[in-house]
Amino acid sequence: MYCKSIQQRGQCGKILLVLLVIITSLFEVGKAQDKKQIDSLENLLKKAETDYQKVDILNQLSFSLYDFNDSLGLIKALQALSLSKKLYYKNGEKRSLTLVGIGYFSSGKYTLSKQSFIQSSNIVTDGDEEENHYNNAFLGNVYCDLGQYDSALHVLQATESDIKRTTKIRYLSRVYRTKARVLNTLYRYSDAIETLKLAEASLVNNSPAVLSELYFLYFNAYLNAGNFSAAKKYATLTCEQAKLSTSNYSMVQCKLCEIDISTHQADYKNALKYTFEGIHLTKLFGYHFPRAQLYLKASEVYSELSEYELAASFAFKALSLAQESNMQGLMAEINGTLAWIFKDQKDYRQALKYVNESERIRTILKDKRGIANCYNTKGLIYMLEGD
């Protein structure tokens, strides 16, 4: 923690160290069933009689690993891709490219991710409509993380139409969930909630990981719409399903809910606890976007506590990750947060620098509400400068 006296800084340093040790010990123990499943696939891989079988098992192994070790999942997907190309095994290559796309998406390499999903969809195999629908649902998330919201909605609406035309509904709920995420980002909270109802009604897979994601999206939409009681309900549901899931990402979604609920209730101690737990989880499975979000959450909590040095430090960590992967929407939000931090420290020159950058990005994104918020922030800075 940031503390005002040398004595306080020493005490806070010890508290943070103990907190980090506790958090690490909580998550170091892996789930036995995860290891059992991976071990089983590894054994099958060793016993595979043909290279075609190896490709299929590598793809299964990659998919299983993504929930808690996506860097290893990507390695297996790339191995499957290389082998399937040598064999001219189109079904295996198509699936491998999809899984490579997921791996690159998780690590924030969006250009490579997009290329992989498109390449997968361009490979024609028998009955490949569902795989293409899955690819396009992920493409929607790629575009959303990049702040390319029109592109996201275009690909998702086209996929929704194709699913209804072909009656291949396996991934219709996934398309709706991604669409709801985009709509929520665009401040269209009522539309997001109605789309989530469609996602819920069209669920084919109601596994804990899928339900956790669905409830997490409901949580964000209701929280942003100002319905805190509904948001709190869905935060509870998110965490209940996350604890039943084998997915680290589901647990990160739970932590994000807990952070927002605690912050709303001014329970900053627990907000920080959940934030550090979430950061630790993202380091286990590597998804850059939620890690940047969590750094930003830490910044916002420390800012509420008037601990501006730590607030700025975490905001810059978030900004570095967002810039590395060109997450435009998140970059705009982080720059806005930095503007407030420097404003509160009466460093108005720096505050204007970051609010102007936030406005520049939001203008590119055609984010009118965000631009209006930037105008309000600048007006406040100019007023304070004149005092």
CSV table of C-alpha atoms in Angstrom, one decimal:
chain,number,residue,atom,x,y,z
A,1,MET,CA,0.0,0.0,0.0
A,2,TYR,CA,1.0,3.6,-0.4
A,3,CYS,CA,1.5,5.1,3.1
A,4,LYS,CA,2.3,8.6,4.1
A,5,SER,CA,5.1,8.0,6.7
A,6,ILE,CA,8.2,5.8,6.5
A,7,GLN,CA,6.9,3.7,9.4
A,8,GLN,CA,3.5,3.2,7.7
A,9,ARG,CA,5.3,2.2,4.4
A,10,GLY,CA,7.2,-0.5,6.2
A,11,GLN,CA,4.0,-1.9,7.8
A,12,CYS,CA,2.1,-1.7,4.5
A,13,GLY,CA,4.9,-3.5,2.7
A,14,LYS,CA,4.7,-6.4,5.2
A,15,ILE,CA,0.9,-6.5,4.9
A,16,LEU,CA,1.2,-6.7,1.1
A,17,LEU,CA,3.9,-9.4,1.2
A,18,VAL,CA,1.7,-11.5,3.5
A,19,LEU,CA,-1.3,-11.0,1.3
A,20,LEU,CA,0.6,-12.0,-1.8
A,21,VAL,CA,1.9,-15.2,-0.1
A,22,ILE,CA,-1.6,-16.1,1.0
A,23,ILE,CA,-3.0,-15.5,-2.5
A,24,THR,CA,-0.2,-17.6,-4.1
A,25,SER,CA,-0.8,-20.5,-1.7
A,26,LEU,CA,-4.6,-20.4,-2.5
A,27,PHE,CA,-4.1,-20.9,-6.2
A,28,GLU,CA,-0.9,-23.1,-6.4
A,29,VAL,CA,-2.9,-26.3,-5.8
A,30,GLY,CA,-4.3,-27.5,-9.2
A,31,LYS,CA,-7.5,-29.3,-9.5
A,32,ALA,CA,-7.0,-33.1,-9.6
A,33,GLN,CA,-9.7,-33.7,-12.3
A,34,ASP,CA,-7.9,-31.2,-14.6
A,35,LYS,CA,-4.6,-33.0,-14.3
A,36,LYS,CA,-6.3,-36.4,-14.7
A,37,GLN,CA,-7.9,-35.3,-18.0
A,38,ILE,CA,-4.7,-33.9,-19.3
A,39,ASP,CA,-2.7,-36.9,-18.3
A,40,SER,CA,-5.3,-39.1,-20.0
A,41,LEU,CA,-4.9,-37.2,-23.3
A,42,GLU,CA,-1.1,-37.3,-23.0
A,43,ASN,CA,-1.2,-41.0,-22.6
A,44,LEU,CA,-3.5,-41.4,-25.6
A,45,LEU,CA,-1.0,-39.2,-27.6
A,46,LYS,CA,1.8,-41.6,-26.8
A,47,LYS,CA,-0.2,-44.6,-27.8
A,48,ALA,CA,-1.6,-43.0,-31.0
A,49,GLU,CA,-1.2,-45.5,-33.9
A,50,THR,CA,-1.3,-42.9,-36.7
A,51,ASP,CA,-0.3,-39.3,-37.2
A,52,TYR,CA,-3.9,-38.5,-38.0
A,53,GLN,CA,-4.8,-39.6,-34.5
A,54,LYS,CA,-2.0,-37.5,-33.1
A,55,VAL,CA,-3.5,-34.4,-34.7
A,56,ASP,CA,-6.9,-35.1,-33.2
A,57,ILE,CA,-5.5,-35.8,-29.8
A,58,LEU,CA,-3.3,-32.7,-29.9
A,59,ASN,CA,-6.3,-30.6,-30.8
A,60,GLN,CA,-8.3,-32.1,-27.8
A,61,LEU,CA,-5.3,-31.5,-25.5
A,62,SER,CA,-5.0,-27.9,-26.7
A,63,PHE,CA,-8.7,-27.2,-26.1
A,64,SER,CA,-8.5,-28.8,-22.6
A,65,LEU,CA,-5.4,-26.8,-21.6
A,66,TYR,CA,-6.9,-23.4,-22.6
A,67,ASP,CA,-9.0,-23.2,-19.4
A,68,PHE,CA,-5.9,-23.0,-17.1
A,69,ASN,CA,-2.7,-22.9,-19.2
A,70,ASP,CA,-3.2,-21.2,-22.5
A,71,SER,CA,0.4,-20.9,-23.4
A,72,LEU,CA,0.8,-24.7,-23.3
A,73,GLY,CA,-2.5,-24.9,-25.1
A,74,LEU,CA,-1.2,-22.8,-28.0
A,75,ILE,CA,2.0,-24.9,-28.2
A,76,LYS,CA,-0.2,-28.1,-28.7
A,77,ALA,CA,-2.4,-26.3,-31.2
A,78,LEU,CA,0.7,-25.2,-33.2
A,79,GLN,CA,2.0,-28.8,-33.1
A,80,ALA,CA,-1.3,-30.1,-34.4
A,81,LEU,CA,-1.3,-27.5,-37.2
A,82,SER,CA,2.2,-28.3,-38.3
A,83,LEU,CA,1.5,-32.0,-38.4
A,84,SER,CA,-1.9,-31.7,-40.1
A,85,LYS,CA,-0.4,-29.6,-42.9
A,86,LYS,CA,2.2,-32.3,-43.6
A,87,LEU,CA,-0.5,-34.9,-43.8
A,88,TYR,CA,-2.8,-32.6,-45.9
A,89,TYR,CA,-5.4,-33.5,-43.2
A,90,LYS,CA,-7.9,-30.7,-43.8
A,91,ASN,CA,-10.3,-31.5,-40.9
A,92,GLY,CA,-7.4,-31.5,-38.5
A,93,GLU,CA,-5.9,-28.3,-40.0
A,94,LYS,CA,-9.2,-26.5,-39.8
A,95,ARG,CA,-9.6,-27.3,-36.1
A,96,SER,CA,-6.0,-26.6,-35.3
A,97,LEU,CA,-6.3,-23.1,-36.9
A,98,THR,CA,-9.3,-22.4,-34.7
A,99,LEU,CA,-7.4,-23.4,-31.6
A,100,VAL,CA,-4.3,-21.4,-32.7
A,101,GLY,CA,-6.7,-18.4,-33.0
A,102,ILE,CA,-7.9,-18.9,-29.5
A,103,GLY,CA,-4.3,-19.0,-28.2
A,104,TYR,CA,-3.3,-15.9,-30.0
A,105,PHE,CA,-6.5,-14.1,-28.8
A,106,SER,CA,-5.7,-15.0,-25.2
A,107,SER,CA,-2.2,-13.6,-25.5
A,108,GLY,CA,-3.3,-10.4,-27.1
A,109,LYS,CA,-1.9,-11.1,-30.5
A,110,TYR,CA,-5.1,-10.1,-32.3
A,111,THR,CA,-3.7,-9.8,-35.8
A,112,LEU,CA,-2.5,-13.4,-35.7
A,113,SER,CA,-5.7,-14.5,-34.0
A,114,LYS,CA,-7.9,-12.9,-36.6
A,115,GLN,CA,-5.8,-14.5,-39.4
A,116,SER,CA,-6.1,-17.9,-37.9
A,117,PHE,CA,-9.9,-17.8,-37.5
A,118,ILE,CA,-10.3,-16.5,-41.1
A,119,GLN,CA,-7.9,-19.2,-42.4
A,120,SER,CA,-9.8,-21.9,-40.5
A,121,SER,CA,-13.2,-20.7,-42.0
A,122,ASN,CA,-11.7,-20.6,-45.5
A,123,ILE,CA,-10.9,-24.4,-45.3
A,124,VAL,CA,-13.9,-26.2,-46.7
A,125,THR,CA,-14.8,-29.6,-45.1
A,126,ASP,CA,-17.9,-31.6,-44.8
A,127,GLY,CA,-20.4,-30.2,-42.3
A,128,ASP,CA,-18.1,-27.3,-41.3
A,129,GLU,CA,-20.8,-24.7,-40.7
A,130,GLU,CA,-20.6,-25.0,-36.9
A,131,GLU,CA,-16.9,-24.6,-36.8
A,132,ASN,CA,-17.2,-21.4,-38.9
A,133,HIS,CA,-19.9,-20.1,-36.5
A,134,TYR,CA,-17.5,-20.7,-33.6
A,135,ASN,CA,-14.7,-18.9,-35.5
A,136,ASN,CA,-16.9,-15.9,-36.1
A,137,ALA,CA,-18.1,-15.7,-32.5
A,138,PHE,CA,-14.4,-15.5,-31.5
A,139,LEU,CA,-13.8,-12.9,-34.3
A,140,GLY,CA,-16.5,-10.8,-32.7
A,141,ASN,CA,-14.5,-10.9,-29.4
A,142,VAL,CA,-11.3,-10.0,-31.3
A,143,TYR,CA,-12.9,-6.9,-32.9
A,144,CYS,CA,-14.4,-6.0,-29.5
A,145,ASP,CA,-11.1,-6.0,-27.7
A,146,LEU,CA,-9.6,-3.9,-30.5
A,147,GLY,CA,-12.4,-1.4,-30.2
A,148,GLN,CA,-13.7,-2.2,-33.7
A,149,TYR,CA,-17.3,-2.4,-32.6
A,150,ASP,CA,-19.0,-2.0,-36.0
A,151,SER,CA,-16.9,-4.9,-37.4
A,152,ALA,CA,-17.8,-7.0,-34.4
A,153,LEU,CA,-21.5,-6.4,-34.8
A,154,HIS,CA,-21.3,-7.0,-38.6
A,155,VAL,CA,-19.7,-10.4,-38.3
A,156,LEU,CA,-21.9,-11.5,-35.4
A,157,GLN,CA,-25.2,-10.4,-37.1
A,158,ALA,CA,-24.1,-12.2,-40.3
A,159,THR,CA,-23.3,-15.3,-38.3
A,160,GLU,CA,-26.6,-15.1,-36.5
A,161,SER,CA,-28.4,-15.0,-39.8
A,162,ASP,CA,-26.4,-17.9,-41.2
A,163,ILE,CA,-27.2,-20.0,-38.1
A,164,LYS,CA,-30.9,-19.4,-38.5
A,165,ARG,CA,-30.7,-20.2,-42.2
A,166,THR,CA,-28.8,-23.5,-41.7
A,167,THR,CA,-30.6,-24.4,-38.4
A,168,LYS,CA,-27.1,-25.4,-37.0
A,169,ILE,CA,-27.8,-23.8,-33.6
A,170,ARG,CA,-24.9,-25.2,-31.5
A,171,TYR,CA,-23.1,-21.9,-31.3
A,172,LEU,CA,-26.1,-19.5,-31.5
A,173,SER,CA,-25.9,-18.8,-27.7
A,174,ARG,CA,-22.1,-18.0,-28.0
A,175,VAL,CA,-22.8,-15.5,-30.8
A,176,TYR,CA,-25.5,-13.9,-28.7
A,177,ARG,CA,-23.2,-13.7,-25.7
A,178,THR,CA,-20.5,-12.0,-27.7
A,179,LYS,CA,-23.0,-9.6,-29.2
A,180,ALA,CA,-24.2,-8.7,-25.7
A,181,ARG,CA,-20.7,-8.0,-24.7
A,182,VAL,CA,-20.3,-5.6,-27.6
A,183,LEU,CA,-23.6,-3.9,-26.9
A,184,ASN,CA,-22.7,-3.4,-23.3
A,185,THR,CA,-19.4,-1.8,-24.3
A,186,LEU,CA,-21.4,0.6,-26.5
A,187,TYR,CA,-23.6,1.6,-23.5
A,188,ARG,CA,-26.6,-0.2,-25.0
A,189,TYR,CA,-27.4,-1.9,-21.7
A,190,SER,CA,-31.1,-2.7,-22.4
A,191,ASP,CA,-30.2,-4.2,-25.8
A,192,ALA,CA,-27.4,-6.2,-24.1
A,193,ILE,CA,-29.8,-7.6,-21.5
A,194,GLU,CA,-32.4,-8.6,-24.2
A,195,THR,CA,-29.6,-10.3,-26.2
A,196,LEU,CA,-28.5,-12.2,-23.1
A,197,LYS,CA,-32.0,-13.5,-22.7
A,198,LEU,CA,-31.8,-14.9,-26.2
A,199,ALA,CA,-28.4,-16.4,-25.3
A,200,GLU,CA,-29.9,-18.1,-22.3
A,201,ALA,CA,-32.9,-19.4,-24.2
A,202,SER,CA,-30.6,-20.9,-26.9
A,203,LEU,CA,-28.1,-22.6,-24.6
A,204,VAL,CA,-27.0,-26.0,-25.8
A,205,ASN,CA,-24.1,-26.3,-23.4
A,206,ASN,CA,-25.0,-25.4,-19.8
A,207,SER,CA,-21.6,-26.3,-18.3
A,208,PRO,CA,-20.5,-24.2,-15.3
A,209,ALA,CA,-17.9,-22.3,-17.5
A,210,VAL,CA,-20.6,-21.3,-20.0
A,211,LEU,CA,-23.1,-20.3,-17.3
A,212,SER,CA,-20.4,-18.3,-15.4
A,213,GLU,CA,-19.8,-16.3,-18.6
A,214,LEU,CA,-23.5,-15.7,-19.2
A,215,TYR,CA,-24.1,-14.5,-15.6
A,216,PHE,CA,-21.0,-12.4,-15.8
A,217,LEU,CA,-22.3,-10.6,-18.9
A,218,TYR,CA,-25.7,-10.1,-17.1
A,219,PHE,CA,-23.8,-8.7,-14.1
A,220,ASN,CA,-21.9,-6.1,-16.2
A,221,ALA,CA,-25.1,-5.0,-18.1
A,222,TYR,CA,-27.1,-4.6,-14.9
A,223,LEU,CA,-24.3,-2.8,-13.1
A,224,ASN,CA,-23.7,-0.4,-15.9
A,225,ALA,CA,-27.5,0.2,-16.2
A,226,GLY,CA,-27.5,1.2,-12.5
A,227,ASN,CA,-29.5,-1.8,-11.2
A,228,PHE,CA,-27.2,-2.8,-8.3
A,229,SER,CA,-29.6,-5.4,-6.8
A,230,ALA,CA,-29.8,-7.3,-10.1
A,231,ALA,CA,-26.1,-7.0,-10.6
A,232,LYS,CA,-25.4,-8.4,-7.1
A,233,LYS,CA,-27.7,-11.4,-7.9
A,234,TYR,CA,-25.7,-12.2,-11.0
A,235,ALA,CA,-22.4,-11.7,-9.3
A,236,THR,CA,-23.4,-14.4,-6.8
A,237,LEU,CA,-24.5,-16.7,-9.7
A,238,THR,CA,-21.3,-16.0,-11.6
A,239,CYS,CA,-19.1,-17.0,-8.6
A,240,GLU,CA,-21.3,-20.1,-7.8
A,241,GLN,CA,-20.7,-21.4,-11.3
A,242,ALA,CA,-17.1,-20.4,-11.4
A,243,LYS,CA,-16.3,-22.5,-8.4
A,244,LEU,CA,-17.9,-25.5,-10.1
A,245,SER,CA,-15.9,-24.9,-13.2
A,246,THR,CA,-12.3,-26.1,-14.1
A,247,SER,CA,-11.7,-22.7,-15.8
A,248,ASN,CA,-9.3,-20.1,-14.3
A,249,TYR,CA,-11.0,-17.6,-16.6
A,250,SER,CA,-14.4,-18.3,-14.9
A,251,MET,CA,-12.7,-17.5,-11.6
A,252,VAL,CA,-11.3,-14.3,-13.0
A,253,GLN,CA,-14.9,-13.3,-14.0
A,254,CYS,CA,-15.9,-14.0,-10.4
A,255,LYS,CA,-13.1,-11.8,-9.1
A,256,LEU,CA,-14.1,-9.0,-11.4
A,257,CYS,CA,-17.7,-9.2,-10.0
A,258,GLU,CA,-16.4,-9.2,-6.4
A,259,ILE,CA,-14.2,-6.2,-7.0
A,260,ASP,CA,-17.0,-4.1,-8.4
A,261,ILE,CA,-19.4,-5.1,-5.7
A,262,SER,CA,-16.9,-4.4,-3.0
A,263,THR,CA,-15.9,-1.0,-4.6
A,264,HIS,CA,-19.6,0.0,-4.8
A,265,GLN,CA,-19.9,-0.7,-1.1
A,266,ALA,CA,-16.7,1.2,-0.3
A,267,ASP,CA,-15.2,-2.0,1.0
A,268,TYR,CA,-11.7,-1.2,-0.5
A,269,LYS,CA,-9.8,-3.8,1.6
A,270,ASN,CA,-11.7,-6.7,0.0
A,271,ALA,CA,-11.7,-5.0,-3.4
A,272,LEU,CA,-7.9,-5.0,-3.3
A,273,LYS,CA,-7.9,-8.6,-2.1
A,274,TYR,CA,-10.0,-9.8,-5.0
A,275,THR,CA,-8.0,-7.7,-7.4
A,276,PHE,CA,-4.7,-9.4,-6.4
A,277,GLU,CA,-6.3,-12.8,-6.5
A,278,GLY,CA,-7.5,-12.1,-10.0
A,279,ILE,CA,-4.1,-10.8,-11.2
A,280,HIS,CA,-2.5,-14.0,-9.9
A,281,LEU,CA,-5.0,-16.1,-11.9
A,282,THR,CA,-4.4,-14.2,-15.1
A,283,LYS,CA,-0.7,-14.9,-14.7
A,284,LEU,CA,-1.5,-18.6,-14.6
A,285,PHE,CA,-3.4,-18.6,-17.9
A,286,GLY,CA,-2.2,-15.5,-19.5
A,287,TYR,CA,-5.3,-13.7,-21.0
A,288,HIS,CA,-4.0,-10.1,-21.5
A,289,PHE,CA,-7.4,-8.3,-21.6
A,290,PRO,CA,-8.7,-9.2,-18.1
A,291,ARG,CA,-5.2,-8.7,-16.7
A,292,ALA,CA,-5.2,-5.2,-18.0
A,293,GLN,CA,-8.7,-4.7,-16.6
A,294,LEU,CA,-7.6,-5.9,-13.2
A,295,TYR,CA,-4.6,-3.5,-13.2
A,296,LEU,CA,-7.1,-0.8,-14.0
A,297,LYS,CA,-9.4,-1.9,-11.2
A,298,ALA,CA,-6.4,-1.7,-8.8
A,299,SER,CA,-5.6,1.8,-10.0
A,300,GLU,CA,-9.2,2.9,-9.4
A,301,VAL,CA,-9.4,1.5,-5.9
A,302,TYR,CA,-6.1,3.1,-4.9
A,303,SER,CA,-7.3,6.3,-6.4
A,304,GLU,CA,-10.4,6.1,-4.2
A,305,LEU,CA,-8.0,5.7,-1.2
A,306,SER,CA,-6.0,8.8,-2.4
A,307,GLU,CA,-3.0,6.6,-2.8
A,308,TYR,CA,-2.1,8.2,-6.1
A,309,GLU,CA,1.4,6.8,-6.6
A,310,LEU,CA,0.1,3.3,-6.5
A,311,ALA,CA,-2.9,4.3,-8.6
A,312,ALA,CA,-0.7,5.7,-11.3
A,313,SER,CA,1.6,2.7,-11.1
A,314,PHE,CA,-1.2,0.2,-11.8
A,315,ALA,CA,-2.8,2.4,-14.4
A,316,PHE,CA,0.6,2.5,-16.3
A,317,LYS,CA,0.8,-1.3,-16.1
A,318,ALA,CA,-2.7,-1.6,-17.6
A,319,LEU,CA,-1.8,0.9,-20.3
A,320,SER,CA,1.3,-1.0,-21.2
A,321,LEU,CA,-0.6,-4.2,-21.8
A,322,ALA,CA,-3.4,-2.4,-23.7
A,323,GLN,CA,-0.9,-0.6,-25.9
A,324,GLU,CA,1.0,-3.8,-26.6
A,325,SER,CA,-2.1,-5.4,-28.0
A,326,ASN,CA,-3.7,-2.3,-29.4
A,327,MET,CA,-6.8,-2.6,-27.2
A,328,GLN,CA,-8.2,0.8,-28.2
A,329,GLY,CA,-11.3,0.9,-26.0
A,330,LEU,CA,-9.4,0.0,-22.9
A,331,MET,CA,-6.6,2.4,-23.8
A,332,ALA,CA,-9.1,5.2,-23.9
A,333,GLU,CA,-10.5,4.2,-20.5
A,334,ILE,CA,-7.1,4.0,-18.9
A,335,ASN,CA,-6.0,7.4,-20.2
A,336,GLY,CA,-9.2,8.8,-18.7
A,337,THR,CA,-8.3,7.2,-15.4
A,338,LEU,CA,-4.8,8.7,-15.5
A,339,ALA,CA,-6.3,12.1,-16.2
A,340,TRP,CA,-8.3,11.9,-13.0
A,341,ILE,CA,-5.3,10.7,-11.0
A,342,PHE,CA,-3.2,13.6,-12.1
A,343,LYS,CA,-6.1,16.0,-11.7
A,344,ASP,CA,-6.5,14.9,-8.1
A,345,GLN,CA,-2.8,15.5,-7.5
A,346,LYS,CA,-3.2,19.0,-9.1
A,347,ASP,CA,-0.8,18.1,-11.9
A,348,TYR,CA,-3.1,19.7,-14.5
A,349,ARG,CA,-0.6,19.6,-17.4
A,350,GLN,CA,-0.3,15.8,-17.1
A,351,ALA,CA,-4.1,15.5,-16.6
A,352,LEU,CA,-4.8,17.4,-19.8
A,353,LYS,CA,-2.2,15.3,-21.7
A,354,TYR,CA,-4.0,12.0,-20.7
A,355,VAL,CA,-7.6,13.3,-21.2
A,356,ASN,CA,-6.6,14.6,-24.6
A,357,GLU,CA,-5.3,11.2,-25.5
A,358,SER,CA,-8.5,9.6,-24.3
A,359,GLU,CA,-10.5,12.0,-26.4
A,360,ARG,CA,-8.4,11.3,-29.4
A,361,ILE,CA,-8.9,7.5,-29.2
A,362,ARG,CA,-12.7,7.9,-28.4
A,363,THR,CA,-13.0,10.1,-31.5
A,364,ILE,CA,-11.5,7.4,-33.7
A,365,LEU,CA,-13.9,4.9,-32.0
A,366,LYS,CA,-16.9,7.2,-32.5
A,367,ASP,CA,-17.6,6.9,-28.8
A,368,LYS,CA,-19.8,10.0,-28.3
A,369,ARG,CA,-20.5,9.4,-24.7
A,370,GLY,CA,-16.8,8.8,-24.0
A,371,ILE,CA,-16.0,12.1,-25.8
A,372,ALA,CA,-18.6,13.9,-23.7
A,373,ASN,CA,-17.0,12.5,-20.5
A,374,CYS,CA,-13.6,13.8,-21.8
A,375,TYR,CA,-15.1,17.3,-22.3
A,376,ASN,CA,-16.5,17.2,-18.7
A,377,THR,CA,-13.1,16.2,-17.3
A,378,LYS,CA,-11.3,18.9,-19.3
A,379,GLY,CA,-13.9,21.5,-18.1
A,380,LEU,CA,-13.2,20.5,-14.5
A,381,ILE,CA,-9.4,20.6,-15.0
A,382,TYR,CA,-9.7,24.1,-16.5
A,383,MET,CA,-11.9,25.3,-13.6
A,384,LEU,CA,-9.4,23.9,-11.0
A,385,GLU,CA,-6.5,25.5,-12.9
A,386,GLY,CA,-8.1,28.8,-12.5
A,387,ASP,CA,-8.6,28.5,-8.8
